[in-house]
Coordinates of C-alpha atoms and ligand atoms in Angstrom, one line a residue:
X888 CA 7.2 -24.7 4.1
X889 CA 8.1 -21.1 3.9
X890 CA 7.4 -19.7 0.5
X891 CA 8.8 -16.0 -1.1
X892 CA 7.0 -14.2 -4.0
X893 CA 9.6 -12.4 -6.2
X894 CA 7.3 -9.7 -8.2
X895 CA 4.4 -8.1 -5.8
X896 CA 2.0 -7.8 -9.4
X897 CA -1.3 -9.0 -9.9
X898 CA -0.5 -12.8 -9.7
X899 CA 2.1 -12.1 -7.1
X900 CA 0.2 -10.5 -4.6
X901 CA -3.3 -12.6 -5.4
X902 CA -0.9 -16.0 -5.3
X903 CA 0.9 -14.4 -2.1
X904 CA -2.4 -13.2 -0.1
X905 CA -4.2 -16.9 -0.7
X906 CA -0.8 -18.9 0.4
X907 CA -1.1 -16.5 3.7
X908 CA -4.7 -17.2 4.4
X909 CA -4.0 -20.4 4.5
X910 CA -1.5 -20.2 6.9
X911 CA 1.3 -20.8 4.9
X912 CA 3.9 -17.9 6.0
X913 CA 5.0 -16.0 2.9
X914 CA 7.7 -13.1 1.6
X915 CA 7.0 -10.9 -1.1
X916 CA 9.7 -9.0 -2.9
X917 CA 9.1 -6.1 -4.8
X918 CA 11.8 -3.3 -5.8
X919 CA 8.6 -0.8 -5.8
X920 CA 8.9 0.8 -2.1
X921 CA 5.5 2.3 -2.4
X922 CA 3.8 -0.9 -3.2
X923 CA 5.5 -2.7 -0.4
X924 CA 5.1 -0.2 2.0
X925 CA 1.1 -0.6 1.3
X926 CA 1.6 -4.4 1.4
X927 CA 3.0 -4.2 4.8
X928 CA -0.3 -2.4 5.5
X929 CA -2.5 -4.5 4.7
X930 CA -3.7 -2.4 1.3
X931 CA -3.8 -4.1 -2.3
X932 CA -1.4 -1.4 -5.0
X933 CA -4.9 -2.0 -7.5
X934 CA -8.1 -3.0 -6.9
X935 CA -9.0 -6.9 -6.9
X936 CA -12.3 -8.5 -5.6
X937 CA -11.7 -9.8 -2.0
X938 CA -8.1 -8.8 -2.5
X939 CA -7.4 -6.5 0.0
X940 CA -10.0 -7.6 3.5
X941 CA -7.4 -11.2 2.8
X942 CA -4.1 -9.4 2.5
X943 CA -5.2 -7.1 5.5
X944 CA -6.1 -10.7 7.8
X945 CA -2.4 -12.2 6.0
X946 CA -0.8 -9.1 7.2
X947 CA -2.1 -9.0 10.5
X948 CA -1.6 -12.7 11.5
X949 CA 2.0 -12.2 10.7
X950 CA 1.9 -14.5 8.0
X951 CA 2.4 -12.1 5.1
X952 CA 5.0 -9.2 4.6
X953 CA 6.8 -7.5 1.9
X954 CA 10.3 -6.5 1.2
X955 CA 12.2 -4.5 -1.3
X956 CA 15.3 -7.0 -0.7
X957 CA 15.3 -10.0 -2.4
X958 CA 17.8 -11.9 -0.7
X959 CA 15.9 -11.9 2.5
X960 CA 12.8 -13.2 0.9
X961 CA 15.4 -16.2 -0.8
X962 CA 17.1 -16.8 2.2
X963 CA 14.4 -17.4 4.6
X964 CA 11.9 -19.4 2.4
X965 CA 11.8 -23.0 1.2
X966 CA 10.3 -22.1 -2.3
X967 CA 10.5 -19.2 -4.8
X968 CA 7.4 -18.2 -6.9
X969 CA 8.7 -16.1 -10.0
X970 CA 5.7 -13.9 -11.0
X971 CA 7.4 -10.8 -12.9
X972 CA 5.8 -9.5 -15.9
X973 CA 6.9 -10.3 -19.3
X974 CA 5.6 -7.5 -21.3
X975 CA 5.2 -7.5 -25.1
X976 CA 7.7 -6.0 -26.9
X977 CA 7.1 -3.1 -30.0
X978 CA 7.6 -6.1 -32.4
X979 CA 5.2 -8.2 -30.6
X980 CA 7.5 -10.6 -29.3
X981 CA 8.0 -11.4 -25.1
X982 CA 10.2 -9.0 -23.2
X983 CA 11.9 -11.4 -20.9
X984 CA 14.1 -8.3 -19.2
X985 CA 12.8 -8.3 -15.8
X986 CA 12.5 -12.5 -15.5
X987 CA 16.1 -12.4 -16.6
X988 CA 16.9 -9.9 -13.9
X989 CA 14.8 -11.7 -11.3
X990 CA 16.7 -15.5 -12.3
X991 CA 20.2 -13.3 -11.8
X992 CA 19.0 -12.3 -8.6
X993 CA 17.9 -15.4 -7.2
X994 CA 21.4 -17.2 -8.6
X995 CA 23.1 -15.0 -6.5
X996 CA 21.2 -14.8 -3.3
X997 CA 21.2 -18.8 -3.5
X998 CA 25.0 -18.4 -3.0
X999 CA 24.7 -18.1 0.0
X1000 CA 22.2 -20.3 1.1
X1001 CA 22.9 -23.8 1.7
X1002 CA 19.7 -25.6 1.8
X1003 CA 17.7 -27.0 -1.1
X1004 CA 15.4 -24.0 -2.6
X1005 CA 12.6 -25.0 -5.2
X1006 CA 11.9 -22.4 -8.1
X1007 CA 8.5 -22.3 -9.3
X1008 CA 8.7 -19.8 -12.8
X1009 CA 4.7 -18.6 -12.5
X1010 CA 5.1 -16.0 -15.4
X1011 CA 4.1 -16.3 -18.7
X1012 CA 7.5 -17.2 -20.7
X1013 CA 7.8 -19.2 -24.4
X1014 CA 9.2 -22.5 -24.2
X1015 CA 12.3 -23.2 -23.0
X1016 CA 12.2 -19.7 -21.0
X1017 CA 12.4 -21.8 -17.9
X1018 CA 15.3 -24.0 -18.6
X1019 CA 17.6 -22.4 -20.8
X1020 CA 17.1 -19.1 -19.5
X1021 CA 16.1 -18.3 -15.9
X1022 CA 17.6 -22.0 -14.8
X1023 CA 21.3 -21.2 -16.3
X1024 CA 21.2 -17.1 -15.1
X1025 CA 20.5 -19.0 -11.2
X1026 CA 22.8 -21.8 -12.0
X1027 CA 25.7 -19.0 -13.4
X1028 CA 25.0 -16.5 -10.8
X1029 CA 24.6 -19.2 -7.7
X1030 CA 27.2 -21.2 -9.0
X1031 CA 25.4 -24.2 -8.5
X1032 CA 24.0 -27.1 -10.4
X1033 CA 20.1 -27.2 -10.4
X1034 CA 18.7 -30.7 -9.6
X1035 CA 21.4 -30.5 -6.8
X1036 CA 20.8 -28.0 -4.1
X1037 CA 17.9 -26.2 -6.1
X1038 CA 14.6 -27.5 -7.9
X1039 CA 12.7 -25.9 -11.0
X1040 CA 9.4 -25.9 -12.2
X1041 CA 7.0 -23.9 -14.5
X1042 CA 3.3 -23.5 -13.1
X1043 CA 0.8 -21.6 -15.1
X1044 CA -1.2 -19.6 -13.9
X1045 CA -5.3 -19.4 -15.4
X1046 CA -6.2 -16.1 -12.8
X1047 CA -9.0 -13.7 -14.5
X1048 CA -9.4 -10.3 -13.4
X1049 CA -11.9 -9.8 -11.1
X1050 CA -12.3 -13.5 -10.4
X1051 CA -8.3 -13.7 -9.5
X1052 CA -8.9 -14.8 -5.5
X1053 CA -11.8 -17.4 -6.6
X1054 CA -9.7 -18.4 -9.8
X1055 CA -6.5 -19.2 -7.5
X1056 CA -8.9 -20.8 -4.5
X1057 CA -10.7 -22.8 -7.3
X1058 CA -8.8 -23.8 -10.4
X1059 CA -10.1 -26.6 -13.0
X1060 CA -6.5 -27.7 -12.8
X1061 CA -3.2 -27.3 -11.6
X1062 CA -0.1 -27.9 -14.3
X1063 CA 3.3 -28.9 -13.3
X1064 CA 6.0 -28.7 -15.1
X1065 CA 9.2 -30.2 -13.6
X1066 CA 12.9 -30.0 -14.1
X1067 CA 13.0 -33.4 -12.6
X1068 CA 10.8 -35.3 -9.8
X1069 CA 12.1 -34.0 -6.8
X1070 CA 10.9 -30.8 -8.0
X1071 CA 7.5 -31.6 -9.0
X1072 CA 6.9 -33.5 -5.3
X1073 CA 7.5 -30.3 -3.5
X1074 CA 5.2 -28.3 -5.9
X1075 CA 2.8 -31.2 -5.5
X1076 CA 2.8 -31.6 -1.6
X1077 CA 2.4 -27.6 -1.4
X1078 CA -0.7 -28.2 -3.7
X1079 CA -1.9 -31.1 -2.0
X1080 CA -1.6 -29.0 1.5
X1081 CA -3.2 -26.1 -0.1
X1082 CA -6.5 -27.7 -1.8
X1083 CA -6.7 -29.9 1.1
X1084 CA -9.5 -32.5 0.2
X1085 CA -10.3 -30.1 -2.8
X1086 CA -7.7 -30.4 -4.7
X1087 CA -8.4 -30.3 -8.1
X1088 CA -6.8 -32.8 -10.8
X1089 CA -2.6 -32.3 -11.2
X1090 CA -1.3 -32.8 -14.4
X1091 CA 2.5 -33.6 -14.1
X1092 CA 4.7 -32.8 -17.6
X1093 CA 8.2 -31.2 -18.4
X1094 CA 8.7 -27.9 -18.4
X1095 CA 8.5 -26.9 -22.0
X1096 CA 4.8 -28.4 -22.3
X1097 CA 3.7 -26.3 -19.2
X1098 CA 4.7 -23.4 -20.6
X1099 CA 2.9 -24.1 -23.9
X1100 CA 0.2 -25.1 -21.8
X1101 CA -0.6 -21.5 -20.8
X1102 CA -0.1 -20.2 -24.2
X1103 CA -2.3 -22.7 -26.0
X1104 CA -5.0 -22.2 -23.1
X1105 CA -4.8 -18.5 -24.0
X1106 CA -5.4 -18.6 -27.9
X1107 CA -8.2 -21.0 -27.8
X1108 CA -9.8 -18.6 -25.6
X1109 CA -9.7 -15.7 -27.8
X1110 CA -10.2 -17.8 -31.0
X1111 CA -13.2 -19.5 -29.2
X1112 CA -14.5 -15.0 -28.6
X1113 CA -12.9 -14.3 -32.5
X1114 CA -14.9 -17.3 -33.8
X1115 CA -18.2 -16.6 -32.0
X1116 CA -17.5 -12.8 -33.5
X1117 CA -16.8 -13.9 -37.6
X1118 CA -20.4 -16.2 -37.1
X1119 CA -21.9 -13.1 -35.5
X1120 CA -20.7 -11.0 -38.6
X1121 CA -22.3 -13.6 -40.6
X1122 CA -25.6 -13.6 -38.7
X1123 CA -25.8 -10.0 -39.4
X1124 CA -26.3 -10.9 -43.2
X1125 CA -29.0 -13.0 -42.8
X1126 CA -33.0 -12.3 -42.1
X1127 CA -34.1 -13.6 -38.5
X1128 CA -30.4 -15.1 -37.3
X1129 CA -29.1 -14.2 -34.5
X1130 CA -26.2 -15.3 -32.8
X1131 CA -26.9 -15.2 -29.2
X1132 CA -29.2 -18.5 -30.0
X1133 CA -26.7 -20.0 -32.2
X1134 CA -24.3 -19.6 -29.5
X1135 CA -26.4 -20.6 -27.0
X1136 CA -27.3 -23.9 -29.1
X1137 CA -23.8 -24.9 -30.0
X1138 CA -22.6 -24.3 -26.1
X1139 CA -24.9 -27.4 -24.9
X1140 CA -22.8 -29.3 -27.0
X1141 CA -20.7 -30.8 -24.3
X1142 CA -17.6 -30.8 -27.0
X1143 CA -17.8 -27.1 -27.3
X1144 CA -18.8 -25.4 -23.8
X1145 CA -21.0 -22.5 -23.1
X1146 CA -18.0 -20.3 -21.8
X1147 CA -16.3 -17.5 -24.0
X1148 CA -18.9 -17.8 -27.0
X1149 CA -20.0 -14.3 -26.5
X1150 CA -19.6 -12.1 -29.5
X1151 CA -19.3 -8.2 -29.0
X1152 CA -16.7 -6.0 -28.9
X1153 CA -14.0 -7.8 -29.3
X1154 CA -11.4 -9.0 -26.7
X1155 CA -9.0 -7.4 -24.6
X1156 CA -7.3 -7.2 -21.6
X1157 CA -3.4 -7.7 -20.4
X1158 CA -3.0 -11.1 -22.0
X1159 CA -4.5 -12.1 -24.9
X1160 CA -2.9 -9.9 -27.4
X1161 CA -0.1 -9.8 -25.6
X1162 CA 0.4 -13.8 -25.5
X1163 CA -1.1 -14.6 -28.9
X1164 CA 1.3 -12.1 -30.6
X1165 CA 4.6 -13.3 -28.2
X1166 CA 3.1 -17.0 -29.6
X1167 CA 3.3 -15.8 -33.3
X1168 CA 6.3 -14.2 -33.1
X1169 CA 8.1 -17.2 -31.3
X1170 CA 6.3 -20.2 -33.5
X1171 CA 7.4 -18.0 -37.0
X1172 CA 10.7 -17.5 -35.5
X1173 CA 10.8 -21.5 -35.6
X1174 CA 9.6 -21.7 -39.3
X1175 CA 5.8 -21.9 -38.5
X1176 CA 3.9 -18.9 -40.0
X1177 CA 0.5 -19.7 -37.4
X1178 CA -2.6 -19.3 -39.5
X1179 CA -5.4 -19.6 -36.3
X1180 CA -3.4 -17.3 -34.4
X1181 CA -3.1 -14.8 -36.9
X1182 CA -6.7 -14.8 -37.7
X1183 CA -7.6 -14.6 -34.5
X1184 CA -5.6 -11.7 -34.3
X1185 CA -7.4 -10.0 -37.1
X1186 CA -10.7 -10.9 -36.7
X1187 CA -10.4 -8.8 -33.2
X1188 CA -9.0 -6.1 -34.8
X1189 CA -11.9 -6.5 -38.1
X1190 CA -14.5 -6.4 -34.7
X1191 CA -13.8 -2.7 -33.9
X1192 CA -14.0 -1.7 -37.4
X1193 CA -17.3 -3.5 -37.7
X1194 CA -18.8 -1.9 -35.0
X1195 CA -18.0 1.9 -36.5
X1196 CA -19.0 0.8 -39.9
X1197 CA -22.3 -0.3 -38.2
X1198 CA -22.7 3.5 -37.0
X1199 CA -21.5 5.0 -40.9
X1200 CA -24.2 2.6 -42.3
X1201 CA -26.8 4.3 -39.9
X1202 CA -25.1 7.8 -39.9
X1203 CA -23.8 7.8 -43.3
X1204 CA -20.5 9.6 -42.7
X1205 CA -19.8 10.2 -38.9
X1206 CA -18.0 13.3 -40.2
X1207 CA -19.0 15.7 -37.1
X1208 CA -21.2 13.2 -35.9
X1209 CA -21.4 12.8 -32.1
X1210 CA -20.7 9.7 -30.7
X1211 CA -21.4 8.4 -27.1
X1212 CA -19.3 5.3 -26.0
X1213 CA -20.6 3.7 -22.9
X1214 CA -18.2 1.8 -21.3
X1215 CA -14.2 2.0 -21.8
X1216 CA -12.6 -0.8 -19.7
X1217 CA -11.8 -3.6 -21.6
X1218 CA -14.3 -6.2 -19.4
X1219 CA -16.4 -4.9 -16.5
X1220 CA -15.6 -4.3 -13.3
X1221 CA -12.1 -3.4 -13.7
X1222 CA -10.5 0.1 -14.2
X1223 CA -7.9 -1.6 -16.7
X1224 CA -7.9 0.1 -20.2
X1225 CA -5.0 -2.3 -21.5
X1226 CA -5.8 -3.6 -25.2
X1227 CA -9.3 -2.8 -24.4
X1228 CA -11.7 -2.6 -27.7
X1229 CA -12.9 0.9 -26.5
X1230 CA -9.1 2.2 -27.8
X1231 CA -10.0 0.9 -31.0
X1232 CA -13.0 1.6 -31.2
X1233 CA -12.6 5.6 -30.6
X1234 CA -9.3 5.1 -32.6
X1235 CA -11.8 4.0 -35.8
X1236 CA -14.2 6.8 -35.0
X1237 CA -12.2 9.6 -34.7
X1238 CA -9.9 9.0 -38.0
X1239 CA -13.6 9.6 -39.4
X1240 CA -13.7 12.7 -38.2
X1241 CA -16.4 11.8 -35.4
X1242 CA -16.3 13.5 -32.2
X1243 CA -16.3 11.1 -29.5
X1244 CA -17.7 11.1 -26.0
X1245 CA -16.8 8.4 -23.0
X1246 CA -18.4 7.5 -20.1
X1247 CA -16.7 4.5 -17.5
X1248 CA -18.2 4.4 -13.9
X1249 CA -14.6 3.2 -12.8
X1250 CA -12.1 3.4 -15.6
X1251 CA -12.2 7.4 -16.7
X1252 CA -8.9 8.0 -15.3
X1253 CA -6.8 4.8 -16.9
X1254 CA -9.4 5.8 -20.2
X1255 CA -7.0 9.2 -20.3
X1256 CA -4.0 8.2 -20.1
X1257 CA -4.8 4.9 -22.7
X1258 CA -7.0 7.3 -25.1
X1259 CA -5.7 10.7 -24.4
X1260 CA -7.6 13.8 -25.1
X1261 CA -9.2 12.4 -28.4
X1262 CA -12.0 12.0 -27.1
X1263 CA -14.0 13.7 -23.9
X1264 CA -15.1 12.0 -20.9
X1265 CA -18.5 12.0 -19.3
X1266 CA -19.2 12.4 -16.0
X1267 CA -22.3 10.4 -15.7
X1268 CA -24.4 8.2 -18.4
X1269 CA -26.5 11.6 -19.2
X1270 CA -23.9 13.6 -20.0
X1271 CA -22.6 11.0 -22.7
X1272 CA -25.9 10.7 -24.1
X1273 CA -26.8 13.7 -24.9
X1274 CA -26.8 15.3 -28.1
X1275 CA -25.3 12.4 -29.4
X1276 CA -26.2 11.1 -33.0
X1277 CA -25.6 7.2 -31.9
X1278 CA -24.3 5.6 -28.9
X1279 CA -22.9 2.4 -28.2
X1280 CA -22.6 -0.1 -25.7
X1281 CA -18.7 -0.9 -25.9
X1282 CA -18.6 -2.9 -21.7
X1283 CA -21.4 -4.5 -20.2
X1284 CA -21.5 -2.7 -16.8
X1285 CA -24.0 -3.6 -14.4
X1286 CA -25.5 0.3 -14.3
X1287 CA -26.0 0.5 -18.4
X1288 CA -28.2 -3.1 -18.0
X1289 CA -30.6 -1.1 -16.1
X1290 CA -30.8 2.0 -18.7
X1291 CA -34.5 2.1 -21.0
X1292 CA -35.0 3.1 -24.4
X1293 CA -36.7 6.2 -22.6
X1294 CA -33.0 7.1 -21.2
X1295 CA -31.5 6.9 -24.4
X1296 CA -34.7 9.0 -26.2
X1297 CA -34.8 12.0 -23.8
X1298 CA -31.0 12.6 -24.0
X1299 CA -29.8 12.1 -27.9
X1300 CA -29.9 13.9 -31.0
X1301 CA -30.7 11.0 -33.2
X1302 CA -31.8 7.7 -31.0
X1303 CA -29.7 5.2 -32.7
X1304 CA -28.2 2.3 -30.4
X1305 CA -25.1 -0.3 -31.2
X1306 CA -25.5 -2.7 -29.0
X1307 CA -22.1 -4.3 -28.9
X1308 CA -22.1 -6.5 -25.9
X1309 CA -26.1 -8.0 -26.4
X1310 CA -27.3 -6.4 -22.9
X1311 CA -30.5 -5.2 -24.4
X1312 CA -33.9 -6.7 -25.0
X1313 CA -34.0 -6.4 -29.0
X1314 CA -37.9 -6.4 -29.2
X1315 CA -38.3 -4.1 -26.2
X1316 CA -35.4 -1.7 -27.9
X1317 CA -36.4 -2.0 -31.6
X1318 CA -40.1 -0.2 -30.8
X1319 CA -38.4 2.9 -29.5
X1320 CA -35.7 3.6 -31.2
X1321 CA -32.9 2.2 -33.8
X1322 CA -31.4 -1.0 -32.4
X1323 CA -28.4 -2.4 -33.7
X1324 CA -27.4 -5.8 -32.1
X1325 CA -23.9 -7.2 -32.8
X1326 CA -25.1 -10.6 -34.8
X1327 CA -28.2 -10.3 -35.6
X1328 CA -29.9 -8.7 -38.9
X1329 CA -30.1 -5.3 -38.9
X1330 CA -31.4 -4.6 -42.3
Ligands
UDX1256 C1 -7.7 -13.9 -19.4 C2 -7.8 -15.4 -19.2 O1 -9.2 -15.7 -19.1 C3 -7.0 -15.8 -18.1 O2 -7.1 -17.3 -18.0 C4 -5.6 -15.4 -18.2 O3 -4.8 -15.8 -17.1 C5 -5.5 -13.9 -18.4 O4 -6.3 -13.5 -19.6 P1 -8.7 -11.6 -18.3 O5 -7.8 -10.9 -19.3 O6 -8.8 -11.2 -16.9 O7 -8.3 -13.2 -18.3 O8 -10.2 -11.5 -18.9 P2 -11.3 -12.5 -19.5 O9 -12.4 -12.6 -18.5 O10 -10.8 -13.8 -19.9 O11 -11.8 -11.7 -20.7 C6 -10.9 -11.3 -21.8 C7 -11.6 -10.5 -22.8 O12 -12.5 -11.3 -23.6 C8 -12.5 -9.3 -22.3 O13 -12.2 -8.2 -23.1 C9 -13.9 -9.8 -22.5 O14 -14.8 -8.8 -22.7 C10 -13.7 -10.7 -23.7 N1 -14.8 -11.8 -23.8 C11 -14.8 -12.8 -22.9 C12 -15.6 -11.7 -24.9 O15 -15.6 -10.8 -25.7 N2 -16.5 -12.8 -25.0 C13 -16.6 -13.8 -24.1 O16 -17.4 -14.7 -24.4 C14 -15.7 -13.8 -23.1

């Protein structure tokens, strides 16, 4: 099987690199000549863990190359992975502009092809995205029928940042929705061939539940992070509670899970708000206002505000006040600013007249053109620290975990900490200066 990649983004590329280390020869398309002219040289567009030494072997073999023309990739492949984005729109409902584009492309490039050609829809699209709208712009443009010469299915996709490569070679499961079972046995068999004796389990559904899989997988993550941050705002009124144990407790509970019950800054990132909003937008557009996803929602947005009313409680107005943000991505070990709580954060701050100071070790550049100028950027943790009337702790970076109260001392104006991701030692922080945990009493 011979497999194309229309859309050379972050689940393209990952899903096209893993396919080629496997052996499995594979076309990516992408109408961005620079990125596929980097492709072809082995070299990821953005940074990924274990990314680009992968695409560089894929590349190499001759089992991996990029092209800007669509219809070649069609043409000479057995199955079509659709992995274009679908942005959020100003109204906060999906932008399904470039996936429409994409179906009309492959409709007409499968005119001319006479062999059967399976369609596997990989982006994140609302219900009946798949069908009613990428299967009838390939049926209309290919003048064909699909379930004759062409198969459809939708397969989300569960790919973190940072952990994209090890997320696609390791899934907890692989979802299939299928237009009919011809379909989902191809998708299947290339699964099967892929995980080898690994394969993980393979739920089998229409296509309308897998794409609600993805979106319902989605907002219980971030109301699973929303939750654990309204019981941290709780703990916070309470002598001697503290989250991080409560957490930790309810997580051994085999019902509930350790993962994604850290509270802190709130979420971020490229999909969350972008698929609980598209979520809201669709369900209310059917008559159902959602309440959980709303809240969810809001209790992200509440988190930033939290954090600078922490500083005003300390500061008393932050008027002039200088304060030191460590951290600006909106996880760790990415250089992507997209919804990240930092660009709430200094939004909060500096409609209160603060003066703001950022220091990323990666994501400085993407912080200016998500921020603007503000705020100022630091080059190193000194520099953001000092003269500074309170810092805080916005992304848990590996280089802040090593930092001691004695950093934080010799730098500052006034040595008040906000811990917002729970890095530091409370005891070992609360001798030397003022320590402020998210979730835990500060009174
Ligand atoms: C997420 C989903 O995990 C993934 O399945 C989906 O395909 C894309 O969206 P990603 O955006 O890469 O992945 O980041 P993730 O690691 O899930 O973290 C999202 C946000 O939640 C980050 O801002 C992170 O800091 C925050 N988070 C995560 C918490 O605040 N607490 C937690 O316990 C976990």
């Amino acid at each position: 099987m011979r497999i194309s990649v229309i859309g050379a983004g972050y689940v393209g590329i990952v899903t096209a690199a893993c396919l080629a280390d496997r052996g499995i020869e594979v076309i990516c398309s992408t109408h961005n000549e620079k990125n596929a002219q980097m492709i072809n040289k082995g070299a990821a567009p953005f940074y990924e863990k274990d990314l680009e030494p992968m695409l560089k072997k894929a590349v190499k073999k001759g089992k991996l190359h990029c092209t800007t023309n669509r219809e070649e990739a069609i043409l000479n492949t057995d199955i079509t992975f659709v992995t274009v984005g679908t942005p959020m729109r100003s109204d906060g409902s999906i932008d399904l502009s470039f996936i429409e584009q994409a179906a009309q492309e492959i409709g007409k490039a499968l005119k001319n092809k006479r062999e059967y050609q399976l369609i596997v829809v990989r982006s994140t699209v609302v219900p009946g995205t798949t069908r009613n709208l990428i299967g009838k712009k390939i049926e209309e443009n290919g003048g064909k029928k699909l379930g004759e010469s062409i198969g459809l299915c939708m397969q989300p996709e569960f790919l973190r940042e940072g952990e994209a490569v090890n997320d696609t070679l390791n899934p907890d499961m692989i979802v299939i929705g299928e237009l009919d079972k011809t379909s989902g046995d191809i998708l299947e068999s290339l699964q099967r061939k892929f995980y080898g004796e690994k394969c993980p389990t393979i739920l089998r559904m229409n296509i309308e539940s897998a794409e609600m899989v993805k979106y319902a997988n989605n907002c219980f993550l971030a109301t699973k992070i929303s939750f654990a941050n309204e019981i941290a705002n709780i703990c916070e009124l309470v002598p001697r509670v503290d989250v991080k144990e409560v957490m930790k407790a309810i997580g051994f509970d085999h019902r509930i899970n350790p993962k994604f019950l850290d509270a802190g800054a709130g979420w971020g990132g490229s999909c969350f708000a972008k698929d609980l909003n598209a979520m809201k937008a669709f369900s209310t557009n059917l008559g159902y206002k959602p309440k959980i996803i709303t809240a969810t929602l809001e209790v992200n947005e509440m988190q930033a505000k939290h954090i600078v009313e922490l500083a005003e409680m300390k500061l008393g107005t932050l008027r002039d006040k200088r304060i030191a943000l460590l951290g600006l991505s909106f996880k760790p070990n990415t250089d992507d600013m997209r919804d990240a709580p930092s660009i709430r954060i200094s939004n909060n701050l500096v409609e209160k007249g603060a003066t703001v100071v950022g220091y990323d070790p990666y994501a400085t550049e993407n912080a200016k053109k998500a921020i603007g100028e503000k705020i100022s950027y630091a080059k190193s943790i000194d520099d953001c620290l000092k003269g500074a009337d309170c810092a805080i702790l916005v992304t848990e970076w590996d280089v802040f975990k090593d930092l001691k109260p004695i950093d934080f001392l010799k730098n500052m104006k006034q040595p008040i900490l906000i811990d917002a991701r729970r890095i530091y030692n409370p005891k070992e922080f609360s001798n030397k200066l003022q320590y402020i945990g998210i979730g835990m009493s500060n009174r």
